[in-house]
CSV table of N, CA and C in Angstrom, one decimal:
chain,number,residue,atom,x,y,z
A,1,MET,N,8.2,-24.7,74.0
A,1,MET,CA,8.7,-23.7,73.7
A,1,MET,C,8.7,-23.9,71.6
A,2,LYS,N,9.7,-24.6,71.3
A,2,LYS,CA,9.7,-24.8,69.3
A,2,LYS,C,8.3,-24.5,69.1
A,3,LYS,N,7.5,-25.4,69.6
A,3,LYS,CA,6.5,-25.3,68.7
A,3,LYS,C,5.5,-23.7,69.2
A,4,ASN,N,5.6,-22.9,69.6
A,4,ASN,CA,4.9,-22.1,69.8
A,4,ASN,C,5.7,-21.3,69.1
A,5,LEU,N,6.6,-21.2,69.0
A,5,LEU,CA,7.7,-20.2,68.8
A,5,LEU,C,7.3,-20.2,66.4
A,6,ILE,N,7.7,-21.7,66.6
A,6,ILE,CA,7.0,-21.9,64.9
A,6,ILE,C,5.6,-21.4,64.7
A,7,SER,N,4.6,-21.9,65.6
A,7,SER,CA,3.6,-21.6,65.2
A,7,SER,C,2.9,-20.0,65.0
A,8,ILE,N,4.0,-19.2,65.9
A,8,ILE,CA,3.9,-17.7,65.9
A,8,ILE,C,4.6,-17.2,64.2
A,9,LEU,N,6.0,-17.7,64.0
A,9,LEU,CA,6.1,-17.5,63.1
A,9,LEU,C,5.5,-17.5,61.7
A,10,ILE,N,5.1,-18.9,61.5
A,10,ILE,CA,4.0,-18.6,60.5
A,10,ILE,C,2.9,-18.0,60.5
A,11,LEU,N,2.1,-17.9,61.2
A,11,LEU,CA,1.6,-16.4,61.5
A,11,LEU,C,1.8,-15.4,61.1
A,12,ALA,N,2.8,-15.0,61.3
A,12,ALA,CA,3.3,-13.3,61.0
A,12,ALA,C,3.5,-13.8,59.5
A,13,LEU,N,3.9,-14.9,59.1
A,13,LEU,CA,3.8,-14.9,57.8
A,13,LEU,C,2.7,-15.0,56.8
A,14,LEU,N,1.9,-15.6,57.8
A,14,LEU,CA,0.4,-15.7,56.6
A,14,LEU,C,-0.4,-14.0,57.0
A,15,ILE,N,-0.1,-13.5,57.8
A,15,ILE,CA,0.0,-11.7,57.9
A,15,ILE,C,0.2,-11.2,57.0
A,16,VAL,N,1.5,-11.5,57.0
A,16,VAL,CA,2.6,-10.6,55.7
A,16,VAL,C,2.0,-11.0,53.9
A,17,ASN,N,1.6,-12.4,54.2
A,17,ASN,CA,0.9,-13.0,53.2
A,17,ASN,C,-0.4,-12.0,52.8
A,18,VAL,N,-1.1,-11.7,53.8
A,18,VAL,CA,-2.6,-11.5,53.4
A,18,VAL,C,-2.4,-9.7,53.2
A,19,VAL,N,-1.2,-9.1,53.5
A,19,VAL,CA,-1.2,-7.3,53.6
A,19,VAL,C,-0.3,-7.3,52.0
A,20,LEU,N,0.5,-8.5,51.9
A,20,LEU,CA,0.9,-8.2,50.6
A,20,LEU,C,-0.3,-8.9,49.3
A,21,THR,N,-0.7,-9.7,49.3
A,21,THR,CA,-2.0,-10.1,48.8
A,21,THR,C,-3.0,-8.9,48.3
A,22,ALA,N,-3.4,-8.3,49.7
A,22,ALA,CA,-3.7,-7.2,48.9
A,22,ALA,C,-3.8,-5.3,48.9
A,23,ILE,N,-2.6,-5.6,49.1
A,23,ILE,CA,-1.8,-4.3,48.1
A,23,ILE,C,-1.4,-4.7,46.4
A,24,THR,N,-0.5,-6.4,46.0
A,24,THR,CA,-1.4,-6.3,45.4
A,24,THR,C,-2.4,-6.4,44.2
A,25,MET,N,-3.5,-7.1,44.6
A,25,MET,CA,-5.0,-6.7,44.3
A,25,MET,C,-5.6,-5.5,43.9
A,26,PHE,N,-5.0,-4.3,45.0
A,26,PHE,CA,-5.3,-3.1,45.3
A,26,PHE,C,-4.7,-2.6,43.5
A,27,SER,N,-3.1,-2.6,43.1
A,27,SER,CA,-2.4,-1.9,42.6
A,27,SER,C,-3.2,-2.5,41.2
A,28,VAL,N,-3.2,-4.1,41.0
A,28,VAL,CA,-3.9,-4.5,39.7
A,28,VAL,C,-5.2,-4.4,39.3
A,29,THR,N,-6.2,-4.3,40.4
A,29,THR,CA,-7.2,-4.0,39.9
A,29,THR,C,-7.1,-2.1,39.2
A,30,SER,N,-6.5,-1.3,39.9
A,30,SER,CA,-6.3,0.2,39.4
A,30,SER,C,-5.7,0.1,38.3
A,31,THR,N,-5.0,-0.3,37.9
A,31,THR,CA,-4.3,-1.0,36.6
A,31,THR,C,-4.9,-0.9,35.3
A,32,ASN,N,-5.8,-2.7,36.0
A,32,ASN,CA,-6.6,-2.8,35.3
A,32,ASN,C,-8.1,-2.0,34.9
A,33,LYS,N,-8.7,-1.4,35.8
A,33,LYS,CA,-9.4,-0.5,35.6
A,33,LYS,C,-9.3,0.9,34.3
A,34,LYS,N,-8.0,1.2,34.5
A,34,LYS,CA,-7.2,2.2,33.3
A,34,LYS,C,-7.2,1.3,32.3
A,35,THR,N,-7.0,0.2,31.8
A,35,THR,CA,-6.8,-0.7,30.8
A,35,THR,C,-8.1,-0.8,29.8
A,36,ALA,N,-8.8,-1.3,31.1
A,36,ALA,CA,-10.4,-0.9,30.4
A,36,ALA,C,-10.8,-0.1,29.7
A,37,ALA,N,-10.1,1.2,30.6
A,37,ALA,CA,-10.3,2.4,29.8
A,37,ALA,C,-10.4,3.1,28.5
A,38,VAL,N,-8.9,2.6,28.7
A,38,VAL,CA,-8.7,2.5,27.7
A,38,VAL,C,-9.1,1.8,26.2
A,39,VAL,N,-9.5,0.4,26.4
A,39,VAL,CA,-10.0,-0.4,25.5
A,39,VAL,C,-11.7,0.3,25.2
A,40,ASN,N,-12.1,0.8,26.3
A,40,ASN,CA,-13.3,1.0,25.9
A,40,ASN,C,-13.4,2.4,25.0
A,41,ASP,N,-12.1,3.4,25.1
A,41,ASP,CA,-12.2,4.5,23.7
A,41,ASP,C,-11.7,3.8,22.6
A,42,ILE,N,-11.4,3.0,22.7
A,42,ILE,CA,-10.7,2.8,21.1
A,42,ILE,C,-11.7,2.2,20.3
A,43,ALA,N,-12.8,1.5,21.1
A,43,ALA,CA,-13.7,0.4,20.8
A,43,ALA,C,-14.2,1.6,20.1
A,44,SER,N,-15.1,2.5,21.4
A,44,SER,CA,-16.3,3.5,21.4
A,44,SER,C,-15.5,4.9,19.9
A,45,ILE,N,-13.5,4.6,19.8
A,45,ILE,CA,-13.9,5.1,18.4
A,45,ILE,C,-14.1,4.7,16.7
A,46,LEU,N,-13.4,3.1,17.0
A,46,LEU,CA,-13.6,2.6,16.1
A,46,LEU,C,-14.8,2.1,16.3
A,47,HIS,N,-16.0,2.7,16.7
A,47,HIS,CA,-17.1,2.2,16.1
A,47,HIS,C,-18.2,3.8,15.6
A,48,LEU,N,-16.9,4.3,16.2
A,48,LEU,CA,-17.7,6.1,15.4
A,48,LEU,C,-17.7,5.7,14.0
A,49,GLU,N,-16.1,5.4,14.0
A,49,GLU,CA,-15.7,5.6,12.6
A,49,GLU,C,-17.0,4.4,11.1
A,50,LEU,N,-17.3,3.9,11.9
A,50,LEU,CA,-18.1,2.8,11.8
A,50,LEU,C,-19.3,3.6,11.3
A,51,ILE,N,-20.4,4.2,12.4
A,51,ILE,CA,-21.3,4.7,11.9
A,51,ILE,C,-21.1,6.0,11.6
A,52,GLY,N,-22.1,6.8,10.2
A,52,GLY,CA,-22.4,7.5,10.1
A,52,GLY,C,-22.2,9.2,10.7
A,53,ALA,N,-22.4,9.5,10.4
A,53,ALA,CA,-22.9,11.1,10.8
A,53,ALA,C,-24.5,11.0,11.4
A,54,ASN,N,-25.2,10.1,11.0
A,54,ASN,CA,-26.7,9.8,11.0
A,54,ASN,C,-27.3,9.3,11.5
A,55,GLY,N,-26.2,8.2,11.9
A,55,GLY,CA,-26.3,7.3,13.0
A,55,GLY,C,-25.9,6.0,11.7
A,56,GLU,N,-26.5,5.7,10.4
A,56,GLU,CA,-26.6,5.2,9.6
A,56,GLU,C,-25.2,4.5,10.0
A,57,ASN,N,-25.0,3.1,9.1
A,57,ASN,CA,-23.6,2.1,8.8
A,57,ASN,C,-22.8,3.1,7.6
A,58,ALA,N,-21.4,3.7,7.8
A,58,ALA,CA,-21.1,4.8,7.0
A,58,ALA,C,-21.0,3.6,5.4
A,59,GLN,N,-20.6,2.4,5.4
A,59,GLN,CA,-21.3,1.6,4.0
A,59,GLN,C,-22.2,0.8,3.9
A,60,PRO,N,-23.7,0.7,3.2
A,60,PRO,CA,-24.7,0.1,3.2
A,60,PRO,C,-24.4,-1.5,3.6
A,61,GLU,N,-25.0,-2.2,3.7
A,61,GLU,CA,-25.3,-3.5,4.1
A,61,GLU,C,-26.1,-4.0,2.3
A,62,VAL,N,-25.8,-4.3,1.3
A,62,VAL,CA,-26.2,-4.5,0.3
A,62,VAL,C,-26.3,-5.8,0.0
A,63,SER,N,-27.2,-7.0,-0.1
A,63,SER,CA,-27.5,-8.6,-0.5
A,63,SER,C,-27.0,-8.5,-1.8
A,64,MET,N,-25.9,-9.6,-1.6
A,64,MET,CA,-25.7,-10.0,-3.4
A,64,MET,C,-26.7,-9.7,-4.2
A,65,LYS,N,-27.8,-9.8,-3.9
A,65,LYS,CA,-28.9,-10.4,-5.1
A,65,LYS,C,-29.0,-8.8,-5.5
A,66,ASP,N,-28.9,-7.9,-4.8
A,66,ASP,CA,-29.0,-6.6,-4.7
A,66,ASP,C,-27.7,-6.2,-5.2
A,67,THR,N,-26.8,-6.7,-5.8
A,67,THR,CA,-25.7,-5.7,-6.2
A,67,THR,C,-25.6,-6.1,-7.9
A,68,VAL,N,-25.0,-5.0,-8.8
A,68,VAL,CA,-25.2,-5.3,-9.8
A,68,VAL,C,-23.2,-4.8,-10.3
A,69,PRO,N,-22.7,-6.1,-10.3
A,69,PRO,CA,-21.3,-5.5,-11.0
A,69,PRO,C,-20.7,-5.1,-11.7
A,70,TYR,N,-20.3,-3.6,-11.6
A,70,TYR,CA,-19.8,-3.2,-13.0
A,70,TYR,C,-18.1,-3.3,-13.2
A,71,ALA,N,-17.9,-3.9,-14.3
A,71,ALA,CA,-16.2,-3.3,-14.8
A,71,ALA,C,-15.9,-2.6,-15.4
A,72,ILE,N,-15.2,-1.9,-15.1
A,72,ILE,CA,-14.7,-1.1,-16.4
A,72,ILE,C,-13.8,-1.8,-17.8
A,73,GLU,N,-14.3,-1.8,-18.5
A,73,GLU,CA,-13.7,-3.4,-19.6
A,73,GLU,C,-12.3,-3.1,-19.5
A,74,ASP,N,-11.5,-1.8,-20.0
A,74,ASP,CA,-10.6,-1.4,-20.1
A,74,ASP,C,-9.7,-1.4,-19.2
A,75,ASP,N,-8.0,-2.3,-19.0
A,75,ASP,CA,-7.5,-1.9,-17.4
A,75,ASP,C,-6.9,-0.2,-17.9
A,76,LEU,N,-6.9,0.2,-16.7
A,76,LEU,CA,-6.4,1.6,-17.0
A,76,LEU,C,-5.0,1.9,-16.4
A,77,THR,N,-4.2,2.5,-17.6
A,77,THR,CA,-2.4,2.4,-17.7
A,77,THR,C,-2.9,4.2,-16.8
A,78,ILE,N,-1.9,4.6,-15.7
A,78,ILE,CA,-2.0,5.5,-15.2
A,78,ILE,C,-0.4,5.9,-15.0
A,79,MET,N,-0.4,7.3,-14.9
A,79,MET,CA,1.2,8.0,-14.8
A,79,MET,C,0.8,7.9,-13.2
A,80,LEU,N,1.8,7.4,-12.2
A,80,LEU,CA,1.5,9.0,-11.2
A,80,LEU,C,3.1,9.3,-11.2
A,81,LYS,N,2.7,10.2,-10.1
A,81,LYS,CA,3.1,10.9,-9.4
A,81,LYS,C,4.9,10.8,-9.7
A,82,PRO,N,5.2,11.5,-9.7
A,82,PRO,CA,6.9,10.7,-9.3
A,82,PRO,C,8.1,11.5,-8.4
A,83,ASP,N,8.2,10.2,-7.8
A,83,ASP,CA,9.2,9.5,-6.9
A,83,ASP,C,10.5,10.9,-6.4
A,84,GLU,N,11.3,10.7,-5.4
A,84,GLU,CA,12.2,11.8,-5.4
A,84,GLU,C,13.5,11.4,-6.3
A,85,ASP,N,13.0,10.0,-6.9
A,85,ASP,CA,14.3,10.2,-7.5
A,85,ASP,C,14.4,11.0,-8.8
A,86,GLY,N,12.7,11.0,-9.7
A,86,GLY,CA,12.5,11.9,-10.4
A,86,GLY,C,12.0,11.0,-11.7
A,87,LYS,N,12.1,9.4,-11.6
A,87,LYS,CA,11.8,8.3,-12.7
A,87,LYS,C,10.4,8.3,-12.5
A,88,ASP,N,9.8,8.4,-13.5
A,88,ASP,CA,8.2,8.1,-14.1
A,88,ASP,C,8.3,6.5,-13.5
A,89,HIS,N,6.5,6.8,-13.2
A,89,HIS,CA,5.8,5.3,-13.2
A,89,HIS,C,4.8,5.3,-13.2
A,90,VAL,N,4.2,4.1,-13.6
A,90,VAL,CA,2.7,4.3,-14.0
A,90,VAL,C,2.3,2.6,-13.0
A,91,VAL,N,1.0,2.8,-13.4
A,91,VAL,CA,0.4,1.9,-12.7
A,91,VAL,C,-1.3,1.4,-13.5
A,92,GLN,N,-1.2,-0.2,-13.7
A,92,GLN,CA,-2.1,-0.7,-14.4
A,92,GLN,C,-3.2,-1.8,-13.3
A,93,VAL,N,-4.3,-1.2,-13.5
A,93,VAL,CA,-5.4,-1.2,-12.4
A,93,VAL,C,-7.2,-2.5,-13.6
A,94,ALA,N,-7.0,-2.9,-13.0
A,94,ALA,CA,-8.9,-3.0,-13.3
A,94,ALA,C,-9.5,-2.7,-12.5
A,95,VAL,N,-10.7,-2.0,-12.8
A,95,VAL,CA,-11.3,-1.4,-11.7
A,95,VAL,C,-12.8,-2.2,-12.0
A,96,SER,N,-13.2,-1.9,-10.6
A,96,SER,CA,-14.9,-3.0,-10.5
A,96,SER,C,-15.7,-2.2,-9.7
A,97,LEU,N,-16.9,-2.0,-10.4
A,97,LEU,CA,-17.1,-0.9,-9.0
A,97,LEU,C,-19.0,-2.0,-9.1
A,98,ALA,N,-19.4,-1.9,-7.8
A,98,ALA,CA,-20.5,-2.4,-6.8
A,98,ALA,C,-21.6,-1.4,-6.7
A,99,MET,N,-22.2,-2.0,-7.4
A,99,MET,CA,-24.1,-0.9,-7.2
A,99,MET,C,-25.2,-2.1,-6.8
A,100,ASN,N,-25.8,-0.9,-6.1
A,100,ASN,CA,-27.1,-1.1,-5.4
A,100,ASN,C,-28.5,-0.8,-6.4
A,101,SER,N,-28.3,-1.9,-6.5
A,101,SER,CA,-30.0,-1.7,-7.3
A,101,SER,C,-31.3,-1.2,-7.5
A,102,LYS,N,-31.1,-1.5,-5.5
A,102,LYS,CA,-32.1,-0.7,-5.1
A,102,LYS,C,-32.1,0.2,-4.3
A,103,ASP,N,-31.4,1.0,-5.0
A,103,ASP,CA,-30.9,2.7,-4.5
A,103,ASP,C,-31.8,3.0,-6.0
A,104,LYS,N,-32.3,5.0,-5.2
A,104,LYS,CA,-32.9,5.6,-6.4
A,104,LYS,C,-32.0,6.1,-7.6
A,105,GLY,N,-30.7,6.4,-7.0
A,105,GLY,CA,-29.8,6.2,-8.2
A,105,GLY,C,-29.7,5.7,-8.9
A,106,TYR,N,-29.5,4.2,-8.9
A,106,TYR,CA,-29.1,3.6,-9.9
A,106,TYR,C,-29.7,3.4,-11.3
A,107,LYS,N,-31.4,3.5,-10.9
A,107,LYS,CA,-32.3,3.8,-11.8
A,107,LYS,C,-31.9,4.8,-13.0
A,108,THR,N,-31.4,5.9,-12.3
A,108,THR,CA,-31.2,6.7,-13.2
A,108,THR,C,-29.8,6.7,-14.1
A,109,TYR,N,-28.3,6.3,-12.9
A,109,TYR,CA,-27.1,6.5,-13.8
A,109,TYR,C,-26.5,5.0,-14.2
A,110,GLY,N,-27.0,4.2,-13.3
A,110,GLY,CA,-26.5,2.8,-12.7
A,110,GLY,C,-26.6,1.7,-13.8
A,111,GLU,N,-28.0,1.7,-14.9
A,111,GLU,CA,-28.6,1.1,-15.7
A,111,GLU,C,-27.9,2.3,-17.2
A,112,LYS,N,-27.4,3.4,-17.3
A,112,LYS,CA,-26.4,3.9,-18.4
A,112,LYS,C,-25.0,4.2,-18.0
A,113,MET,N,-24.4,2.8,-17.1
A,113,MET,CA,-22.9,3.4,-16.5
A,113,MET,C,-21.6,3.4,-18.0
A,114,ASP,N,-22.5,3.0,-19.3
A,114,ASP,CA,-21.4,2.8,-20.2
A,114,ASP,C,-21.2,4.3,-20.5
A,115,GLU,N,-22.4,4.9,-20.5
A,115,GLU,CA,-22.5,6.2,-21.1
A,115,GLU,C,-21.4,7.3,-20.1
A,116,ASN,N,-21.3,7.0,-18.9
A,116,ASN,CA,-20.4,7.7,-17.5
A,116,ASN,C,-18.9,7.2,-17.9
A,117,VAL,N,-18.8,6.1,-18.3
A,117,VAL,CA,-17.3,5.3,-18.0
A,117,VAL,C,-16.0,6.4,-18.5
A,118,THR,N,-16.4,7.5,-19.1
A,118,THR,CA,-15.0,8.4,-19.8
A,118,THR,C,-15.5,9.1,-18.5
A,119,LEU,N,-16.1,9.3,-17.4
A,119,LEU,CA,-15.8,10.5,-16.4
A,119,LEU,C,-15.2,9.8,-15.4
A,120,ILE,N,-16.1,8.5,-15.5
A,120,ILE,CA,-15.6,7.5,-14.0
A,120,ILE,C,-14.4,7.1,-13.9
A,121,LYS,N,-13.1,7.2,-15.5
A,121,LYS,CA,-12.2,6.8,-15.6
A,121,LYS,C,-11.6,8.0,-15.4
A,122,ALA,N,-11.7,8.9,-15.7
A,122,ALA,CA,-11.0,10.5,-15.5
A,122,ALA,C,-10.9,10.6,-13.8
A,123,GLU,N,-12.3,10.0,-13.4
A,123,GLU,CA,-11.5,9.9,-11.8
A,123,GLU,C,-11.0,9.5,-10.5
A,124,ILE,N,-11.4,8.0,-11.3
A,124,ILE,CA,-9.8,7.5,-10.9
A,124,ILE,C,-8.0,7.9,-11.6
A,125,ASN,N,-8.0,8.2,-12.6
A,125,ASN,CA,-7.2,8.9,-13.2
A,125,ASN,C,-6.5,10.2,-12.3
A,126,ASP,N,-7.4,11.1,-12.1
A,126,ASP,CA,-7.3,11.7,-10.3
A,126,ASP,C,-6.1,11.4,-9.4
A,127,VAL,N,-7.0,10.4,-9.2
A,127,VAL,CA,-6.9,10.3,-7.2
A,127,VAL,C,-5.5,9.5,-7.4
A,128,PHE,N,-5.2,8.2,-8.6
A,128,PHE,CA,-4.1,7.7,-8.7
A,128,PHE,C,-3.3,8.8,-8.8
A,129,SER,N,-3.2,9.6,-10.1
A,129,SER,CA,-1.8,10.8,-9.8
A,129,SER,C,-1.2,11.3,-9.2
A,130,ALA,N,-2.1,11.6,-8.1
A,130,ALA,CA,-2.1,12.4,-6.9
A,130,ALA,C,-0.7,11.5,-6.0
A,131,TYR,N,0.1,10.7,-6.3
A,131,TYR,CA,-0.1,9.3,-5.6
A,131,TYR,C,1.3,9.6,-6.2
A,132,THR,N,2.9,8.9,-5.6
A,132,THR,CA,4.1,8.0,-6.0
A,132,THR,C,4.1,6.6,-6.1
A,133,LEU,N,4.7,5.9,-6.0
A,133,LEU,CA,4.7,4.7,-6.2
A,133,LEU,C,5.0,4.2,-4.9
A,134,GLU,N,5.5,4.4,-4.2
A,134,GLU,CA,5.2,3.7,-2.3
A,134,GLU,C,4.2,3.8,-1.8
A,135,GLU,N,3.8,5.6,-2.0
A,135,GLU,CA,2.3,5.7,-1.6
A,135,GLU,C,1.0,5.2,-1.8
A,136,ALA,N,1.4,5.2,-3.1
A,136,ALA,CA,0.1,4.2,-3.9
A,136,ALA,C,0.1,2.5,-3.6
A,137,ARG,N,1.4,1.8,-3.6
A,137,ARG,CA,1.3,1.3,-3.0
A,137,ARG,C,0.5,0.5,-1.4
A,138,GLU,N,1.0,1.8,-0.5
A,138,GLU,CA,0.6,1.5,0.8
A,138,GLU,C,-0.7,2.3,1.5
A,139,ASN,N,-1.2,2.4,0.4
A,139,ASN,CA,-2.8,3.3,0.2
A,139,ASN,C,-3.2,2.8,-0.5
A,140,GLU,N,-3.4,1.1,-0.8
A,140,GLU,CA,-4.9,1.0,-1.9
A,140,GLU,C,-6.2,0.9,-1.0
A,141,ASP,N,-6.5,1.3,0.0
A,141,ASP,CA,-7.9,1.2,0.8
A,141,ASP,C,-7.8,2.7,0.3
A,142,ALA,N,-6.7,3.4,0.8
A,142,ALA,CA,-7.4,5.1,1.0
A,142,ALA,C,-7.5,5.4,-0.7
A,143,ILE,N,-6.4,4.4,-1.9
A,143,ILE,CA,-7.3,5.3,-2.6
A,143,ILE,C,-8.5,5.0,-3.6
A,144,ARG,N,-8.8,3.9,-3.2
A,144,ARG,CA,-10.0,2.3,-3.2
A,144,ARG,C,-11.5,4.3,-2.4
A,145,GLU,N,-11.2,4.7,-1.2
A,145,GLU,CA,-12.0,4.8,-0.5
A,145,GLU,C,-12.4,6.4,-1.2
A,146,GLU,N,-11.0,7.3,-1.8
A,146,GLU,CA,-11.0,8.4,-2.1
A,146,GLU,C,-12.1,8.7,-4.0
A,147,ILE,N,-11.9,6.9,-4.7
A,147,ILE,CA,-12.3,7.2,-5.6
A,147,ILE,C,-14.2,7.0,-5.2
A,148,LEU,N,-14.0,5.5,-4.3
A,148,LEU,CA,-15.6,6.1,-4.2
A,148,LEU,C,-16.1,7.1,-4.0
A,149,LYS,N,-15.8,7.8,-2.9
A,149,LYS,CA,-16.4,9.4,-2.4
A,149,LYS,C,-16.9,10.1,-3.7
A,150,ARG,N,-15.5,10.0,-4.6
A,150,ARG,CA,-15.4,10.9,-5.8
A,150,ARG,C,-16.6,10.3,-6.7
A,151,ILE,N,-16.7,9.3,-7.2
A,151,ILE,CA,-17.6,9.0,-7.6
A,151,ILE,C,-19.1,8.6,-7.1
A,152,GLN,N,-19.5,8.7,-5.9
A,152,GLN,CA,-20.7,9.7,-5.4
A,152,GLN,C,-21.4,10.6,-5.3
A,153,ALA,N,-20.1,11.8,-5.7
A,153,ALA,CA,-20.5,13.0,-5.7
A,153,ALA,C,-20.8,13.1,-6.9
A,154,MET,N,-19.3,12.7,-8.0
A,154,MET,CA,-19.9,13.0,-9.3
A,154,MET,C,-21.6,12.4,-9.5
A,155,PHE,N,-22.3,11.2,-9.0
A,155,PHE,CA,-23.2,11.1,-9.4
A,155,PHE,C,-24.2,11.5,-9.1
A,156,ASP,N,-24.2,12.0,-6.9
A,156,ASP,CA,-24.9,12.7,-6.6
A,156,ASP,C,-25.5,12.1,-6.0
A,157,SER,N,-25.2,10.4,-5.6
A,157,SER,CA,-25.6,9.0,-5.0
A,157,SER,C,-25.0,8.4,-4.2
A,158,GLU,N,-25.5,7.8,-4.0
A,158,GLU,CA,-25.1,6.6,-3.1
A,158,GLU,C,-24.7,5.0,-3.8
A,159,PHE,N,-25.4,4.7,-5.4
A,159,PHE,CA,-25.8,3.8,-6.0
A,159,PHE,C,-24.4,2.8,-5.9
A,160,VAL,N,-23.4,3.5,-6.6
A,160,VAL,CA,-22.2,2.9,-5.8
A,160,VAL,C,-22.1,2.4,-4.5
A,161,TYR,N,-21.2,1.7,-4.1
A,161,TYR,CA,-21.5,1.1,-2.6
A,161,TYR,C,-19.6,0.7,-2.3
A,162,LYS,N,-19.0,0.4,-3.5
A,162,LYS,CA,-18.1,-0.2,-3.4
A,162,LYS,C,-17.0,-0.5,-4.4
A,163,VAL,N,-15.5,0.0,-4.8
A,163,VAL,CA,-14.8,0.4,-6.2
A,163,VAL,C,-14.1,-1.6,-5.4
A,164,THR,N,-13.2,-2.0,-6.3
A,164,THR,CA,-12.7,-2.4,-6.3
A,164,THR,C,-11.4,-3.1,-7.3
A,165,PHE,N,-10.3,-3.3,-7.0
A,165,PHE,CA,-9.3,-3.5,-8.1
A,165,PHE,C,-9.6,-5.4,-8.4
A,166,SER,N,-9.3,-5.8,-9.2
A,166,SER,CA,-9.2,-7.0,-9.7
A,166,SER,C,-7.6,-7.8,-9.8
A,167,SER,N,-7.4,-6.5,-10.5
A,167,SER,CA,-6.2,-6.4,-10.9
A,167,SER,C,-4.9,-5.6,-10.6
A,168,ILE,N,-3.8,-5.0,-9.9
A,168,ILE,CA,-3.1,-4.4,-10.1
A,168,ILE,C,-1.5,-4.2,-9.8
A,169,VAL,N,-0.8,-3.6,-11.3
A,169,VAL,CA,0.1,-4.2,-11.3
A,169,VAL,C,1.1,-2.3,-11.6
A,170,TYR,N,2.0,-2.5,-10.6
A,170,TYR,CA,2.8,-0.8,-10.4
A,170,TYR,C,4.0,-1.4,-11.3
A,171,GLN,N,4.6,-0.1,-11.9
A,171,GLN,CA,6.4,-0.6,-12.8
A,171,GLN,C,6.6,0.6,-12.9
């Protein structure tokens, strides 16, 4: 009799275990589906940022062989927007541009960049002077992007495809 009672108890515990496992699987599966949907949404948003409006990459793939660097000779010393404390701050930055030698705009403007360097410096100055010291430190990538957009708009061409800061000092 004791053997039958133990067997019935084991069978009951086995059925309870199967039921609880099924409940756990259904709850985990629905949560997993929701998590997968969020990850897919984030991935699609990031993909949209990488792809331009016309389906092309937002930043062109340019080989090193087709890249022509242009370093602005003098370090630029730019007055930043005053902080809340009222103190004046400056940034000293060395800027380089990466140009695509295969782009049609390169033949028009890129080979004569020295003639336009003052216009480029003015755009760089305008972008930096709109930021306070803390904002500039925190948003260097945004500053690079803004400078790039302004230079591309100025030349009405995308032969300049990258802006880099080889050195940057804040005071």
